[in-house]
Amino acid sequence: MPVTFYSSDDPGAPKFVYSGSSGSYKIGIIDVLDAILVNGYSGKTGLGWTKLMTSAVAGSDRTVYRNQSAYESDCHLLAESSPTNSGCFKMQIADAVTSPEDYSGYSQVINTYVNGYKWMAVGDERSFIFFAYSSSMYTTFSSSFNSVMPLCIYIGDVDRLNNTTHIGHALITDVMHSGTMETVTSYSSRPSFFDNFSERVLTNKTIRPVTQVPGEEWSENSCYHFLTSILPDNAANAAGAGKDIASFEQAAQLRVPWFLVINQVYVYRLRGLYNIFPMLQHNDDSSRAQMLKPLNIDGIEYRGTKQNADRYNGVPMSYYIQTSGDW
């Protein structure tokens, strides 16, 4: 199915509304996910996910959604406007769910702060990518991009390549925590995204972005992981990275997928996520953000992001999320 693109700037779209520093969301992540995944808004239909159940616990809005997976079993997304960290939301995926508080075969937890942020999302019945970003991102100079980088979360099916018996469900962002949504209280005060996800030296197990690690008995433990593509990834001195969107759109010659590698053996293709060459810098000639701006290449729309540890001028984007056509 073709993907659908959603934005908090669309007419009729829900926007995060928070009642105060010690309050709670009046419009939180569940309102946003209901619109994206199920109900749609203003003529846009939802992605075709199912809203399975909502928590009966007083004060909780925890909700379970289910995709239409290409695999033997569907992916379940649990989400809530975090009751323990004001201004945050939590996400976790699981293979089996009995109730919003009783589930098994799960990934690690995302708990991140988005009070005051705008959002975008794109996807289909199998997978979607969710962004949250500061309303000041496009007015901030590149020297301060580290304070306004967009959150980027990949949720749902990943296409398995060399492990045909394994279910491919993933929840991917930089900062994740072991445990369940009840036990996790640590959170990311500034939304992270795929920052350095592809550049870590694999000396330690860090996050666990999948529900199952092939060849291992299930556990909450972290695993070895990295992202890779065949194109250069955000080298600060990358030759030929331009600042003009029109020139980039005309010059683009090569589009390649990003892949998730687990335990240095098992490979999955990330749906809708590409690297495109030649590169486009994060900032334009006025040192303002190019991130998440629409880019049109051969009639297909993309939005770019990715920031290297060098957060200043000269850094190109290398994650281009396809926001039209088919994934």
Tab-separated table of C-alpha atoms in Angstrom:
chain	number	residue	atom	x	y	z
A	1	MET	CA	0.000	0.000	0.000
A	2	PRO	CA	1.131	3.598	-0.539
A	3	VAL	CA	2.409	5.406	2.522
A	4	THR	CA	0.573	8.351	4.083
A	5	PHE	CA	2.296	11.415	5.532
A	6	TYR	CA	0.915	13.218	8.592
A	7	SER	CA	1.939	16.432	10.342
A	8	SER	CA	0.802	18.432	13.340
A	9	ASP	CA	0.745	21.391	10.921
A	10	ASP	CA	-2.047	19.748	8.873
A	11	PRO	CA	-5.545	21.223	9.277
A	12	GLY	CA	-7.435	19.175	11.846
A	13	ALA	CA	-4.374	17.305	13.135
A	14	PRO	CA	-3.993	16.875	16.913
A	15	LYS	CA	-1.188	18.856	18.552
A	16	PHE	CA	0.588	18.100	21.820
A	17	VAL	CA	-1.114	20.196	24.530
A	18	TYR	CA	0.316	20.108	28.047
A	19	SER	CA	-1.344	21.624	31.096
A	20	GLY	CA	1.775	22.757	32.969
A	21	SER	CA	5.153	21.790	34.404
A	22	SER	CA	3.598	19.512	37.024
A	23	GLY	CA	0.447	18.662	35.109
A	24	SER	CA	-0.365	16.259	32.323
A	25	TYR	CA	-1.175	16.106	28.630
A	26	LYS	CA	-4.583	17.319	27.532
A	27	ILE	CA	-3.650	16.095	24.057
A	28	GLY	CA	-0.904	13.475	24.301
A	29	ILE	CA	0.690	10.665	22.354
A	30	ILE	CA	-2.478	8.527	22.351
A	31	ASP	CA	-4.511	11.264	20.647
A	32	VAL	CA	-1.752	11.588	18.052
A	33	LEU	CA	-1.382	7.834	17.473
A	34	ASP	CA	-5.171	7.368	17.267
A	35	ALA	CA	-5.185	9.907	14.422
A	36	ILE	CA	-2.149	8.442	12.623
A	37	LEU	CA	-2.788	4.741	13.020
A	38	VAL	CA	-6.565	4.376	13.224
A	39	ASN	CA	-8.907	7.312	12.685
A	40	GLY	CA	-7.152	9.735	10.351
A	41	TYR	CA	-8.264	13.373	10.138
A	42	SER	CA	-9.397	15.973	7.596
A	43	GLY	CA	-9.685	13.553	4.702
A	44	LYS	CA	-6.563	11.529	5.518
A	45	THR	CA	-7.288	7.950	6.545
A	46	GLY	CA	-5.411	6.122	9.283
A	47	LEU	CA	-2.655	3.647	8.429
A	48	GLY	CA	-4.833	0.602	9.017
A	49	TRP	CA	-3.465	-0.428	12.409
A	50	THR	CA	-5.949	-1.726	15.004
A	51	LYS	CA	-6.514	-0.130	18.405
A	52	LEU	CA	-6.785	-3.262	20.537
A	53	MET	CA	-7.253	-2.035	24.097
A	54	THR	CA	-6.749	0.831	26.534
A	55	SER	CA	-5.724	0.516	30.172
A	56	ALA	CA	-8.389	0.261	32.853
A	57	VAL	CA	-5.929	1.600	35.449
A	58	ALA	CA	-7.026	4.980	36.819
A	59	GLY	CA	-4.919	7.841	35.482
A	60	SER	CA	-3.352	5.734	32.712
A	61	ASP	CA	-3.937	6.227	28.990
A	62	ARG	CA	-1.763	3.247	28.000
A	63	THR	CA	-3.031	1.890	24.702
A	64	VAL	CA	-2.144	-1.136	22.580
A	65	TYR	CA	-2.088	-0.953	18.763
A	66	ARG	CA	-1.498	-3.840	16.334
A	67	ASN	CA	-0.079	-3.651	12.827
A	68	GLN	CA	-0.870	-5.816	9.798
A	69	SER	CA	2.447	-7.623	9.707
A	70	ALA	CA	3.877	-9.541	6.780
A	71	TYR	CA	5.076	-12.155	9.283
A	72	GLU	CA	3.567	-15.060	11.183
A	73	SER	CA	2.387	-12.802	14.006
A	74	ASP	CA	1.631	-9.095	14.246
A	75	CYS	CA	3.623	-6.404	16.071
A	76	HIS	CA	1.977	-4.816	19.114
A	77	LEU	CA	2.818	-1.220	20.018
A	78	LEU	CA	2.199	-0.075	23.591
A	79	ALA	CA	2.200	3.678	24.179
A	80	GLU	CA	1.300	6.043	26.985
A	81	SER	CA	1.648	9.646	28.035
A	82	SER	CA	4.121	8.957	30.828
A	83	PRO	CA	2.588	9.313	34.302
A	84	THR	CA	6.008	9.223	36.040
A	85	ASN	CA	7.917	11.797	33.936
A	86	SER	CA	5.837	14.886	33.144
A	87	GLY	CA	6.021	15.963	29.512
A	88	CYS	CA	7.196	12.534	28.280
A	89	PHE	CA	5.714	9.632	26.442
A	90	LYS	CA	6.660	5.950	26.509
A	91	MET	CA	6.664	3.325	23.740
A	92	GLN	CA	7.437	-0.398	23.704
A	93	ILE	CA	6.671	-3.207	21.256
A	94	ALA	CA	5.739	-6.778	22.171
A	95	ASP	CA	4.958	-10.056	20.435
A	96	ALA	CA	2.120	-11.059	22.769
A	97	VAL	CA	-0.256	-8.860	24.794
A	98	THR	CA	-2.904	-10.036	27.277
A	99	SER	CA	-3.640	-6.571	28.662
A	100	PRO	CA	-1.876	-3.196	28.545
A	101	GLU	CA	-0.122	-4.196	31.781
A	102	ASP	CA	0.524	-7.857	30.859
A	103	TYR	CA	2.672	-8.583	27.809
A	104	SER	CA	5.654	-10.707	26.794
A	105	GLY	CA	8.359	-10.956	24.162
A	106	TYR	CA	9.082	-7.250	24.277
A	107	SER	CA	11.733	-4.770	23.176
A	108	GLN	CA	13.291	-2.186	25.450
A	109	VAL	CA	11.371	1.008	26.326
A	110	ILE	CA	11.513	4.508	24.859
A	111	ASN	CA	10.746	7.262	27.388
A	112	THR	CA	11.346	10.719	25.963
A	113	TYR	CA	10.392	14.336	26.605
A	114	VAL	CA	8.279	16.091	23.952
A	115	ASN	CA	6.469	18.875	25.794
A	116	GLY	CA	5.953	21.722	23.325
A	117	TYR	CA	7.117	19.726	20.303
A	118	LYS	CA	5.571	19.405	16.858
A	119	TRP	CA	5.335	16.023	15.158
A	120	MET	CA	5.347	14.290	11.763
A	121	ALA	CA	4.770	10.662	10.815
A	122	VAL	CA	4.752	8.493	7.694
A	123	GLY	CA	4.074	4.831	7.064
A	124	ASP	CA	1.650	2.093	6.094
A	125	GLU	CA	-0.156	-0.861	7.655
A	126	ARG	CA	3.155	-2.598	8.527
A	127	SER	CA	5.551	0.121	9.748
A	128	PHE	CA	5.731	3.827	10.446
A	129	ILE	CA	8.345	6.428	11.347
A	130	PHE	CA	7.483	9.085	13.918
A	131	PHE	CA	9.234	12.448	14.358
A	132	ALA	CA	8.948	15.024	17.128
A	133	TYR	CA	10.828	18.292	16.839
A	134	SER	CA	11.146	21.674	18.472
A	135	SER	CA	9.072	24.467	16.962
A	136	SER	CA	12.293	26.521	16.954
A	137	MET	CA	14.240	24.027	14.796
A	138	TYR	CA	13.907	26.056	11.596
A	139	THR	CA	14.929	29.341	13.254
A	140	THR	CA	17.959	27.923	15.116
A	141	PHE	CA	21.459	28.363	13.679
A	142	SER	CA	23.525	25.266	12.864
A	143	SER	CA	25.958	25.983	15.713
A	144	SER	CA	23.094	25.164	18.103
A	145	PHE	CA	21.511	22.237	16.244
A	146	ASN	CA	22.420	19.961	19.165
A	147	SER	CA	19.598	21.588	21.156
A	148	VAL	CA	16.863	21.128	18.533
A	149	MET	CA	17.627	17.858	16.745
A	150	PRO	CA	14.446	15.941	15.891
A	151	LEU	CA	13.463	12.729	17.603
A	152	CYS	CA	13.077	9.889	15.098
A	153	ILE	CA	11.479	6.530	15.966
A	154	TYR	CA	11.052	3.541	13.647
A	155	ILE	CA	8.147	1.239	14.634
A	156	GLY	CA	6.886	-2.057	13.201
A	157	ASP	CA	8.056	-4.561	10.568
A	158	VAL	CA	11.592	-4.656	9.248
A	159	ASP	CA	12.251	-6.757	6.141
A	160	ARG	CA	14.271	-9.830	7.100
A	161	LEU	CA	17.021	-10.909	4.728
A	162	ASN	CA	19.165	-13.802	5.981
A	163	ASN	CA	16.970	-15.107	8.823
A	164	THR	CA	13.819	-16.348	7.165
A	165	THR	CA	12.371	-18.080	10.229
A	166	HIS	CA	12.600	-15.058	12.491
A	167	ILE	CA	9.872	-12.473	13.103
A	168	GLY	CA	11.121	-9.012	12.139
A	169	HIS	CA	9.611	-6.412	14.478
A	170	ALA	CA	11.633	-3.412	15.657
A	171	LEU	CA	11.385	-0.235	17.724
A	172	ILE	CA	14.425	1.907	16.983
A	173	THR	CA	15.757	5.119	18.456
A	174	ASP	CA	18.967	6.002	20.258
A	175	VAL	CA	18.030	5.975	23.941
A	176	MET	CA	16.162	2.927	25.214
A	177	HIS	CA	15.829	1.338	28.649
A	178	SER	CA	15.609	-2.240	29.926
A	179	GLY	CA	12.420	-3.296	31.677
A	180	THR	CA	8.721	-2.740	31.172
A	181	MET	CA	6.670	0.417	31.001
A	182	GLU	CA	5.923	-0.009	34.712
A	183	THR	CA	9.567	-0.232	35.772
A	184	VAL	CA	11.282	2.340	33.528
A	185	THR	CA	11.561	5.827	35.045
A	186	SER	CA	14.708	7.105	33.302
A	187	TYR	CA	14.008	9.336	30.313
A	188	SER	CA	15.705	11.376	27.624
A	189	SER	CA	15.401	15.069	28.454
A	190	ARG	CA	16.275	16.101	24.880
A	191	PRO	CA	14.826	13.893	22.184
A	192	SER	CA	17.487	11.863	20.487
A	193	PHE	CA	17.144	10.108	17.145
A	194	PHE	CA	19.407	7.794	15.100
A	195	ASP	CA	22.399	9.933	16.183
A	196	ASN	CA	25.608	7.845	15.987
A	197	PHE	CA	23.491	4.679	15.851
A	198	SER	CA	25.546	3.558	12.866
A	199	GLU	CA	28.919	4.685	14.190
A	200	ARG	CA	29.333	2.963	17.536
A	201	VAL	CA	32.232	0.579	17.984
A	202	LEU	CA	30.718	-2.784	18.821
A	203	THR	CA	32.570	-3.406	22.059
A	204	ASN	CA	29.447	-3.307	24.230
A	205	LYS	CA	25.847	-4.398	23.989
A	206	THR	CA	23.713	-1.277	24.201
A	207	ILE	CA	20.006	-1.081	23.368
A	208	ARG	CA	17.630	-3.881	22.332
A	209	PRO	CA	15.513	-2.611	19.418
A	210	VAL	CA	13.900	-5.962	18.523
A	211	THR	CA	11.440	-8.273	20.257
A	212	GLN	CA	13.513	-11.355	19.418
A	213	VAL	CA	17.246	-11.831	18.925
A	214	PRO	CA	17.716	-14.806	16.583
A	215	GLY	CA	19.432	-17.765	18.193
A	216	GLU	CA	18.937	-16.481	21.750
A	217	GLU	CA	16.397	-17.220	24.425
A	218	TRP	CA	14.276	-14.134	25.012
A	219	SER	CA	15.463	-11.668	27.677
A	220	GLU	CA	15.366	-7.949	28.483
A	221	ASN	CA	19.102	-7.719	27.827
A	222	SER	CA	20.691	-5.353	25.335
A	223	CYS	CA	22.252	-6.746	22.170
A	224	TYR	CA	24.878	-5.810	19.611
A	225	HIS	CA	23.374	-3.695	16.856
A	226	PHE	CA	24.267	-1.140	14.217
A	227	LEU	CA	22.818	0.513	11.108
A	228	THR	CA	24.659	0.429	7.811
A	229	SER	CA	24.309	1.450	4.179
A	230	ILE	CA	26.759	1.304	1.268
A	231	LEU	CA	27.147	5.096	1.149
A	232	PRO	CA	29.271	7.289	3.452
A	233	ASP	CA	27.566	8.206	6.690
A	234	ASN	CA	27.849	11.825	7.701
A	235	ALA	CA	31.601	12.330	7.572
A	236	ALA	CA	32.037	15.952	8.601
A	237	ASN	CA	34.395	16.577	5.676
A	238	ALA	CA	32.280	14.728	3.083
A	239	ALA	CA	33.209	16.104	-0.319
A	240	GLY	CA	30.457	17.408	-2.544
A	241	ALA	CA	27.751	17.934	0.079
A	242	GLY	CA	25.713	20.913	-1.095
A	243	LYS	CA	23.421	23.380	0.624
A	244	ASP	CA	20.919	24.054	-2.149
A	245	ILE	CA	17.845	21.790	-2.167
A	246	ALA	CA	17.034	22.336	-5.847
A	247	SER	CA	20.580	21.388	-6.898
A	248	PHE	CA	20.494	18.322	-4.649
A	249	GLU	CA	17.183	17.173	-6.140
A	250	GLN	CA	18.595	17.470	-9.668
A	251	ALA	CA	21.953	15.866	-8.847
A	252	ALA	CA	20.699	12.855	-6.826
A	253	GLN	CA	21.926	9.703	-8.552
A	254	LEU	CA	22.016	6.854	-6.057
A	255	ARG	CA	19.475	5.758	-3.440
A	256	VAL	CA	20.314	2.836	-1.140
A	257	PRO	CA	18.484	1.374	1.878
A	258	TRP	CA	19.610	1.404	5.469
A	259	PHE	CA	19.956	-1.958	7.200
A	260	LEU	CA	19.704	-2.991	10.849
A	261	VAL	CA	22.294	-5.610	11.862
A	262	ILE	CA	21.777	-7.596	15.079
A	263	ASN	CA	24.679	-9.415	16.769
A	264	GLN	CA	26.789	-8.720	13.668
A	265	VAL	CA	25.020	-11.566	11.837
A	266	TYR	CA	21.297	-10.967	11.289
A	267	VAL	CA	20.332	-8.323	8.741
A	268	TYR	CA	17.043	-6.476	8.252
A	269	ARG	CA	16.155	-3.769	5.736
A	270	LEU	CA	14.520	-0.697	7.253
A	271	ARG	CA	11.411	0.157	5.285
A	272	GLY	CA	11.264	3.690	3.848
A	273	LEU	CA	14.719	4.750	5.104
A	274	TYR	CA	17.443	5.540	2.537
A	275	ASN	CA	20.790	7.198	2.006
A	276	ILE	CA	20.993	9.363	-1.126
A	277	PHE	CA	24.098	10.497	-2.989
A	278	PRO	CA	25.350	13.186	-3.604
A	279	MET	CA	24.713	14.534	-0.113
A	280	LEU	CA	22.782	17.519	1.184
A	281	GLN	CA	24.019	19.414	4.227
A	282	HIS	CA	21.894	19.833	7.357
A	283	ASN	CA	21.991	23.604	6.968
A	284	ASP	CA	21.358	25.990	4.104
A	285	ASP	CA	23.464	29.025	3.151
A	286	SER	CA	21.942	30.995	6.017
A	287	SER	CA	22.952	28.230	8.499
A	288	ARG	CA	19.318	27.290	9.151
A	289	ALA	CA	17.986	23.729	9.225
A	290	GLN	CA	17.237	21.632	6.151
A	291	MET	CA	16.019	18.823	8.427
A	292	LEU	CA	12.572	17.366	7.635
A	293	LYS	CA	12.013	19.756	4.727
A	294	PRO	CA	10.292	18.119	1.708
A	295	LEU	CA	12.711	16.956	-1.004
A	296	ASN	CA	11.423	15.762	-4.390
A	297	ILE	CA	13.538	13.283	-6.352
A	298	ASP	CA	12.108	11.653	-9.484
A	299	GLY	CA	8.571	12.386	-8.295
A	300	ILE	CA	9.046	10.812	-4.855
A	301	GLU	CA	9.134	12.931	-1.683
A	302	TYR	CA	11.709	12.465	1.074
A	303	ARG	CA	12.613	14.256	4.289
A	304	GLY	CA	16.182	14.167	5.522
A	305	THR	CA	17.807	14.067	8.927
A	306	LYS	CA	20.803	12.601	10.816
A	307	GLN	CA	23.389	14.570	12.711
A	308	ASN	CA	26.918	13.415	13.393
A	309	ALA	CA	28.762	14.114	16.646
A	310	ASP	CA	30.225	17.108	14.770
A	311	ARG	CA	27.110	19.276	15.021
A	312	TYR	CA	28.253	22.266	13.000
A	313	ASN	CA	28.414	23.463	9.403
A	314	GLY	CA	29.565	21.017	6.747
A	315	VAL	CA	27.729	17.951	8.075
A	316	PRO	CA	25.517	16.241	5.483
A	317	MET	CA	22.281	14.386	6.087
A	318	SER	CA	22.317	10.647	5.427
A	319	TYR	CA	18.866	9.430	6.551
A	320	TYR	CA	16.217	10.218	3.950
A	321	ILE	CA	12.738	9.070	4.914
A	322	GLN	CA	10.464	8.359	1.939
A	323	THR	CA	7.179	10.178	2.515
A	324	SER	CA	5.265	9.345	-0.695
A	325	GLY	CA	4.817	6.340	-2.982
A	326	ASP	CA	5.159	2.736	-1.767
A	327	TRP	CA	7.619	1.412	0.814
